[in-house]
PDB file of C-alpha atoms in Angstrom:
ATOM      1  CA  LYS A  22      59.031 -12.015  40.824  1.00 87.00           C
ATOM      2  CA  ALA A  23      59.823  -9.996  43.850  1.00 94.00           C
ATOM      3  CA  GLU A  24      56.185  -9.171  44.375  1.00 95.00           C
ATOM      4  CA  ARG A  25      55.342 -12.605  44.398  1.00 95.00           C
ATOM      5  CA  ASP A  26      57.965 -13.593  46.363  1.00 96.00           C
ATOM      6  CA  LEU A  27      56.437 -10.933  49.350  1.00 97.00           C
ATOM      7  CA  LEU A  28      53.006 -12.671  48.659  1.00 96.00           C
ATOM      8  CA  ALA A  29      54.442 -16.289  49.722  1.00 97.00           C
ATOM      9  CA  SER A  30      56.726 -14.943  52.559  1.00 97.00           C
ATOM     10  CA  ARG A  31      53.419 -13.264  54.116  1.00 96.00           C
ATOM     11  CA  ILE A  32      50.211 -16.413  53.477  1.00 96.00           C
ATOM     12  CA  ARG A  33      49.319 -17.887  56.232  1.00 92.00           C
ATOM     13  CA  PRO A  34      46.139 -20.421  57.474  1.00 89.00           C
ATOM     14  CA  GLY A  35      42.499 -18.294  56.536  1.00 93.00           C
ATOM     15  CA  PHE A  36      44.502 -16.181  54.023  1.00 97.00           C
ATOM     16  CA  THR A  37      42.378 -13.536  52.268  1.00 98.00           C
ATOM     17  CA  PHE A  38      43.647 -12.469  48.546  1.00 98.00           C
ATOM     18  CA  ILE A  39      41.901  -9.897  46.591  1.00 98.00           C
ATOM     19  CA  ASP A  40      42.923  -9.140  42.879  1.00 98.00           C
ATOM     20  CA  ILE A  41      41.561  -6.369  41.653  1.00 98.00           C
ATOM     21  CA  GLY A  42      42.361  -6.297  37.533  1.00 96.00           C
ATOM     22  CA  ALA A  43      42.866 -10.371  37.540  1.00 97.00           C
ATOM     23  CA  ASN A  44      43.695 -10.647  33.945  1.00 95.00           C
ATOM     24  CA  VAL A  45      43.428 -14.112  33.076  1.00 96.00           C
ATOM     25  CA  GLY A  46      44.774 -14.966  36.844  1.00 96.00           C
ATOM     26  CA  GLY A  47      48.282 -14.966  37.004  1.00 95.00           C
ATOM     27  CA  TYR A  48      48.319 -13.752  40.664  1.00 96.00           C
ATOM     28  CA  ALA A  49      45.052 -15.140  41.908  1.00 96.00           C
ATOM     29  CA  LEU A  50      45.899 -18.860  41.047  1.00 96.00           C
ATOM     30  CA  PHE A  51      49.846 -17.942  42.295  1.00 95.00           C
ATOM     31  CA  VAL A  52      47.925 -17.432  45.855  1.00 96.00           C
ATOM     32  CA  ALA A  53      45.687 -19.987  45.864  1.00 95.00           C
ATOM     33  CA  ALA A  54      48.027 -22.565  45.298  1.00 93.00           C
ATOM     34  CA  LEU A  55      50.181 -21.505  48.093  1.00 94.00           C
ATOM     35  CA  ALA A  56      47.393 -20.656  50.458  1.00 93.00           C
ATOM     36  CA  GLY A  57      45.532 -23.979  50.343  1.00 90.00           C
ATOM     37  CA  PRO A  58      42.039 -24.666  50.865  1.00 90.00           C
ATOM     38  CA  GLY A  59      41.366 -22.408  53.788  1.00 92.00           C
ATOM     39  CA  ALA A  60      42.123 -19.346  51.865  1.00 95.00           C
ATOM     40  CA  ARG A  61      39.777 -16.843  50.315  1.00 96.00           C
ATOM     41  CA  ILE A  62      40.638 -15.181  47.072  1.00 97.00           C
ATOM     42  CA  LEU A  63      38.291 -12.864  45.088  1.00 98.00           C
ATOM     43  CA  ALA A  64      39.745 -12.061  41.334  1.00 98.00           C
ATOM     44  CA  ILE A  65      38.028  -9.114  40.132  1.00 98.00           C
ATOM     45  CA  GLU A  66      37.854  -8.349  36.135  1.00 96.00           C
ATOM     46  CA  PRO A  67      35.787  -6.282  34.214  1.00 95.00           C
ATOM     47  CA  GLN A  68      37.083  -6.990  30.472  1.00 92.00           C
ATOM     48  CA  PRO A  69      34.681  -9.817  28.989  1.00 93.00           C
ATOM     49  CA  VAL A  70      36.886 -11.676  26.647  1.00 91.00           C
ATOM     50  CA  ILE A  71      39.970 -11.684  29.493  1.00 94.00           C
ATOM     51  CA  PHE A  72      37.218 -12.862  32.172  1.00 96.00           C
ATOM     52  CA  GLU A  73      35.976 -15.543  30.308  1.00 96.00           C
ATOM     53  CA  ARG A  74      39.505 -16.678  29.825  1.00 96.00           C
ATOM     54  CA  LEU A  75      39.830 -15.885  33.480  1.00 97.00           C
ATOM     55  CA  VAL A  76      36.828 -18.513  34.717  1.00 96.00           C
ATOM     56  CA  TYR A  77      38.776 -21.229  31.999  1.00 96.00           C
ATOM     57  CA  ASN A  78      41.727 -20.795  33.807  1.00 95.00           C
ATOM     58  CA  ILE A  79      40.092 -21.397  37.312  1.00 94.00           C
ATOM     59  CA  GLY A  80      38.131 -24.262  36.434  1.00 93.00           C
ATOM     60  CA  GLN A  81      41.436 -26.224  35.290  1.00 91.00           C
ATOM     61  CA  ASN A  82      43.040 -25.503  38.761  1.00 85.00           C
ATOM     62  CA  PRO A  83      41.372 -27.519  41.875  1.00 78.00           C
ATOM     63  CA  PHE A  84      41.554 -24.306  44.252  1.00 76.00           C
ATOM     64  CA  GLY A  85      38.205 -24.651  45.493  1.00 77.00           C
ATOM     65  CA  THR A  86      38.930 -21.289  47.764  1.00 87.00           C
ATOM     66  CA  LEU A  87      39.063 -18.860  44.411  1.00 94.00           C
ATOM     67  CA  LYS A  88      36.034 -16.913  43.308  1.00 96.00           C
ATOM     68  CA  ALA A  89      35.695 -14.675  39.359  1.00 97.00           C
ATOM     69  CA  ILE A  90      33.604 -11.591  39.832  1.00 98.00           C
ATOM     70  CA  ALA A  91      32.973  -9.707  36.589  1.00 97.00           C
ATOM     71  CA  CYS A  92      33.247  -5.579  37.306  1.00 96.00           C
ATOM     72  CA  ALA A  93      35.050  -2.960  37.137  1.00 95.00           C
ATOM     73  CA  VAL A  94      36.115  -1.744  40.628  1.00 96.00           C
ATOM     74  CA  ALA A  95      35.282   2.399  40.814  1.00 93.00           C
ATOM     75  CA  ASP A  96      34.324   5.193  43.125  1.00 93.00           C
ATOM     76  CA  HIS A  97      30.797   4.472  42.367  1.00 94.00           C
ATOM     77  CA  ASP A  98      28.392   1.300  41.867  1.00 96.00           C
ATOM     78  CA  GLY A  99      26.635   1.359  38.440  1.00 95.00           C
ATOM     79  CA  ASP A 100      28.259   0.790  35.207  1.00 93.00           C
ATOM     80  CA  LEU A 101      30.826   2.327  33.285  1.00 91.00           C
ATOM     81  CA  THR A 102      32.738   2.560  29.970  1.00 89.00           C
ATOM     82  CA  LEU A 103      35.389   0.584  29.680  1.00 88.00           C
ATOM     83  CA  PHE A 104      37.941   1.351  27.355  1.00 83.00           C
ATOM     84  CA  VAL A 105      39.264  -2.262  25.298  1.00 77.00           C
ATOM     85  CA  ASP A 106      42.446  -2.324  24.091  1.00 66.00           C
ATOM     86  CA  THR A 107      42.645  -4.748  21.236  1.00 63.00           C
ATOM     87  CA  HIS A 108      46.188  -4.783  20.364  1.00 54.00           C
ATOM     88  CA  ASN A 109      47.102  -5.799  24.269  1.00 47.00           C
ATOM     89  CA  ARG A 110      43.448  -6.438  26.425  1.00 45.00           C
ATOM     90  CA  GLY A 111      45.406  -6.585  29.643  1.00 47.00           C
ATOM     91  CA  GLN A 112      45.548  -2.761  28.954  1.00 48.00           C
ATOM     92  CA  SER A 113      41.737  -2.040  28.870  1.00 48.00           C
ATOM     93  CA  SER A 114      40.765   0.672  31.568  1.00 52.00           C
ATOM     94  CA  VAL A 115      38.268   3.257  32.610  1.00 50.00           C
ATOM     95  CA  LYS A 116      40.218   5.755  31.561  1.00 48.00           C
ATOM     96  CA  MET A 117      40.634   6.656  28.427  1.00 46.00           C
ATOM     97  CA  VAL A 118      44.864   5.992  28.073  1.00 44.00           C
ATOM     98  CA  ALA A 119      47.027   8.073  25.665  1.00 45.00           C
ATOM     99  CA  GLY A 120      47.748   6.528  22.082  1.00 46.00           C
ATOM    100  CA  SER A 121      44.983   4.283  22.767  1.00 43.00           C
ATOM    101  CA  ALA A 122      42.043   5.973  20.511  1.00 47.00           C
ATOM    102  CA  GLY A 123      41.546   4.007  17.662  1.00 48.00           C
ATOM    103  CA  ARG A 124      42.923   0.706  19.282  1.00 56.00           C
ATOM    104  CA  GLY A 125      39.525  -0.450  20.519  1.00 67.00           C
ATOM    105  CA  ALA A 126      36.021  -0.354  21.382  1.00 80.00           C
ATOM    106  CA  ALA A 127      34.363   1.262  23.821  1.00 86.00           C
ATOM    107  CA  VAL A 128      32.154  -1.250  26.137  1.00 87.00           C
ATOM    108  CA  ARG A 129      29.962  -0.694  28.724  1.00 90.00           C
ATOM    109  CA  VAL A 130      30.295  -3.094  31.754  1.00 94.00           C
ATOM    110  CA  PRO A 131      29.015  -3.136  35.720  1.00 95.00           C
ATOM    111  CA  ALA A 132      31.125  -1.539  38.283  1.00 95.00           C
ATOM    112  CA  LYS A 133      31.118  -1.715  41.633  1.00 97.00           C
ATOM    113  CA  MET A 134      33.158  -0.009  45.008  1.00 97.00           C
ATOM    114  CA  LEU A 135      35.221  -2.139  46.675  1.00 97.00           C
ATOM    115  CA  THR A 136      33.435  -1.555  50.097  1.00 97.00           C
ATOM    116  CA  THR A 137      30.365  -2.969  48.177  1.00 97.00           C
ATOM    117  CA  ILE A 138      32.267  -5.755  46.390  1.00 98.00           C
ATOM    118  CA  LEU A 139      33.543  -6.867  50.331  1.00 98.00           C
ATOM    119  CA  ARG A 140      30.062  -6.457  52.098  1.00 97.00           C
ATOM    120  CA  GLU A 141      28.592  -8.221  49.184  1.00 98.00           C
ATOM    121  CA  GLU A 142      30.755 -11.216  49.691  1.00 97.00           C
ATOM    122  CA  GLY A 143      31.006 -10.454  53.585  1.00 97.00           C
ATOM    123  CA  ILE A 144      34.819 -10.416  53.987  1.00 97.00           C
ATOM    124  CA  THR A 145      35.889  -8.105  57.170  1.00 97.00           C
ATOM    125  CA  ARG A 146      39.457  -8.784  56.694  1.00 97.00           C
ATOM    126  CA  ILE A 147      41.964  -8.392  53.870  1.00 98.00           C
ATOM    127  CA  ASP A 148      45.472  -9.888  54.055  1.00 98.00           C
ATOM    128  CA  ALA A 149      46.180  -8.500  50.595  1.00 98.00           C
ATOM    129  CA  ALA A 150      45.232  -7.187  47.699  1.00 98.00           C
ATOM    130  CA  LYS A 151      46.957  -6.505  44.194  1.00 98.00           C
ATOM    131  CA  LEU A 152      45.258  -3.716  42.205  1.00 96.00           C
ATOM    132  CA  ASP A 153      46.315  -3.671  38.324  1.00 94.00           C
ATOM    133  CA  VAL A 154      43.826  -1.261  36.836  1.00 92.00           C
ATOM    134  CA  GLU A 155      45.630   0.535  34.164  1.00 85.00           C
ATOM    135  CA  GLY A 156      46.055   3.721  35.571  1.00 89.00           C
ATOM    136  CA  ALA A 157      42.451   3.889  37.610  1.00 90.00           C
ATOM    137  CA  GLU A 158      44.348   2.629  41.135  1.00 94.00           C
ATOM    138  CA  ASP A 159      43.531   6.545  42.434  1.00 93.00           C
ATOM    139  CA  LEU A 160      39.575   5.700  41.622  1.00 92.00           C
ATOM    140  CA  ILE A 161      39.529   2.892  43.244  1.00 95.00           C
ATOM    141  CA  LEU A 162      41.713   3.452  46.558  1.00 96.00           C
ATOM    142  CA  GLU A 163      40.240   7.190  46.975  1.00 95.00           C
ATOM    143  CA  PRO A 164      36.909   6.629  48.057  1.00 95.00           C
ATOM    144  CA  PHE A 165      37.556   3.078  50.031  1.00 97.00           C
ATOM    145  CA  LEU A 166      40.502   4.946  52.228  1.00 96.00           C
ATOM    146  CA  ARG A 167      37.643   7.383  52.817  1.00 95.00           C
ATOM    147  CA  ASP A 168      35.033   4.905  53.296  1.00 96.00           C
ATOM    148  CA  ALA A 169      36.476   1.445  54.888  1.00 96.00           C
ATOM    149  CA  PRO A 170      37.202   1.081  58.570  1.00 96.00           C
ATOM    150  CA  ARG A 171      40.910   0.137  59.645  1.00 95.00           C
ATOM    151  CA  SER A 172      40.188  -3.182  59.729  1.00 96.00           C
ATOM    152  CA  LEU A 173      39.645  -3.730  56.500  1.00 97.00           C
ATOM    153  CA  LEU A 174      42.467  -1.907  55.187  1.00 98.00           C
ATOM    154  CA  PRO A 175      44.721  -4.674  53.298  1.00 98.00           C
ATOM    155  CA  LYS A 176      48.103  -5.805  55.320  1.00 98.00           C
ATOM    156  CA  ILE A 177      49.689  -5.780  52.208  1.00 98.00           C
ATOM    157  CA  LEU A 178      49.116  -3.523  48.721  1.00 98.00           C
ATOM    158  CA  ILE A 179      50.610  -4.616  45.633  1.00 98.00           C
ATOM    159  CA  MET A 180      49.776  -1.990  42.832  1.00 96.00           C
ATOM    160  CA  GLU A 181      50.665  -0.807  39.313  1.00 93.00           C
ATOM    161  CA  ASN A 182      52.731   2.207  39.385  1.00 91.00           C
ATOM    162  CA  ALA A 183      51.190   4.554  37.074  1.00 87.00           C
ATOM    163  CA  LYS A 184      51.749   7.695  39.045  1.00 83.00           C
ATOM    164  CA  GLY A 185      51.755   9.744  35.845  1.00 85.00           C
ATOM    165  CA  ARG A 186      48.286   8.708  35.393  1.00 87.00           C
ATOM    166  CA  TRP A 187      46.257   9.053  39.022  1.00 89.00           C
ATOM    167  CA  GLN A 188      44.174  12.523  39.545  1.00 89.00           C
ATOM    168  CA  HIS A 189      45.051  11.740  43.225  1.00 87.00           C
ATOM    169  CA  ASP A 190      48.601  11.153  45.270  1.00 91.00           C
ATOM    170  CA  VAL A 191      47.970   7.832  45.872  1.00 93.00           C
ATOM    171  CA  ARG A 192      51.288   7.584  47.516  1.00 93.00           C
ATOM    172  CA  ALA A 193      50.443  10.563  50.315  1.00 94.00           C
ATOM    173  CA  ARG A 194      47.069   8.904  50.623  1.00 95.00           C
ATOM    174  CA  LEU A 195      48.303   5.349  51.267  1.00 97.00           C
ATOM    175  CA  VAL A 196      50.641   6.831  54.225  1.00 96.00           C
ATOM    176  CA  GLU A 197      48.016   9.120  55.324  1.00 96.00           C
ATOM    177  CA  HIS A 198      46.291   5.447  56.633  1.00 97.00           C
ATOM    178  CA  GLY A 199      49.879   4.025  57.840  1.00 97.00           C
ATOM    179  CA  TYR A 200      51.366   2.343  54.979  1.00 98.00           C
ATOM    180  CA  ARG A 201      55.143   1.883  54.511  1.00 98.00           C
ATOM    181  CA  LYS A 202      56.420   1.320  50.840  1.00 97.00           C
ATOM    182  CA  ILE A 203      58.136  -1.633  51.097  1.00 97.00           C
ATOM    183  CA  LEU A 204      58.862  -2.477  47.520  1.00 96.00           C
ATOM    184  CA  GLU A 205      59.502  -0.483  44.412  1.00 95.00           C
ATOM    185  CA  THR A 206      59.986  -2.320  41.020  1.00 93.00           C
ATOM    186  CA  ARG A 207      60.306  -1.045  37.349  1.00 90.00           C
ATOM    187  CA  LEU A 208      56.257  -1.796  37.276  1.00 92.00           C
ATOM    188  CA  ASN A 209      54.744  -2.172  40.754  1.00 95.00           C
ATOM    189  CA  LEU A 210      54.700  -0.430  43.999  1.00 96.00           C
ATOM    190  CA  ALA A 211      54.122  -2.506  47.426  1.00 97.00           C
ATOM    191  CA  PHE A 212      53.157  -1.305  50.846  1.00 98.00           C
ATOM    192  CA  GLU A 213      52.224  -2.689  54.012  1.00 98.00           C
ATOM    193  CA  LEU A 214      49.854  -1.010  56.647  1.00 97.00           C
ATOM    194  CA  ASP A 215      51.875  -0.591  60.043  1.00 91.00           C
TER     195      ASP A 215
END
């Protein structure tokens, strides 16, 4: 609730929102409903069954501003293994999560770096982004923070708090790039670019 309130308070005309690990579209559809027809929203989801539900949900809503992309966001372009948790498909990850062995399948999915996706989509500004990729947030953010121009960094960044699963200190890297933490809930962190 606090994360959505934060997003709602920042939406302006022409809002650009990137939802990485969009699942069935809860955040993307929420932003689309508030932002109106001038918004630009990408909902990125790699898990094939979940992606089908995302596309269906987008089709049931009248928001022409939302585009679904079927791929994983990663630290390289190509493809990678996605570990699908069949008990909770929303917890599928490109990282093998402790306790998930034997509970699903490994599937190959296309993968792109965030900079590649933004270039292909012609996005030059991000007002807000949400990352919920089950512990792989560092794999996305590390190369993005290294390679993206400051003008492309999201003004607001909401992400899953998966500190124990990160290989890189994401919080420290964000602070190095001018972000400050503005919200911490049990599950998520939110940062704003100063």
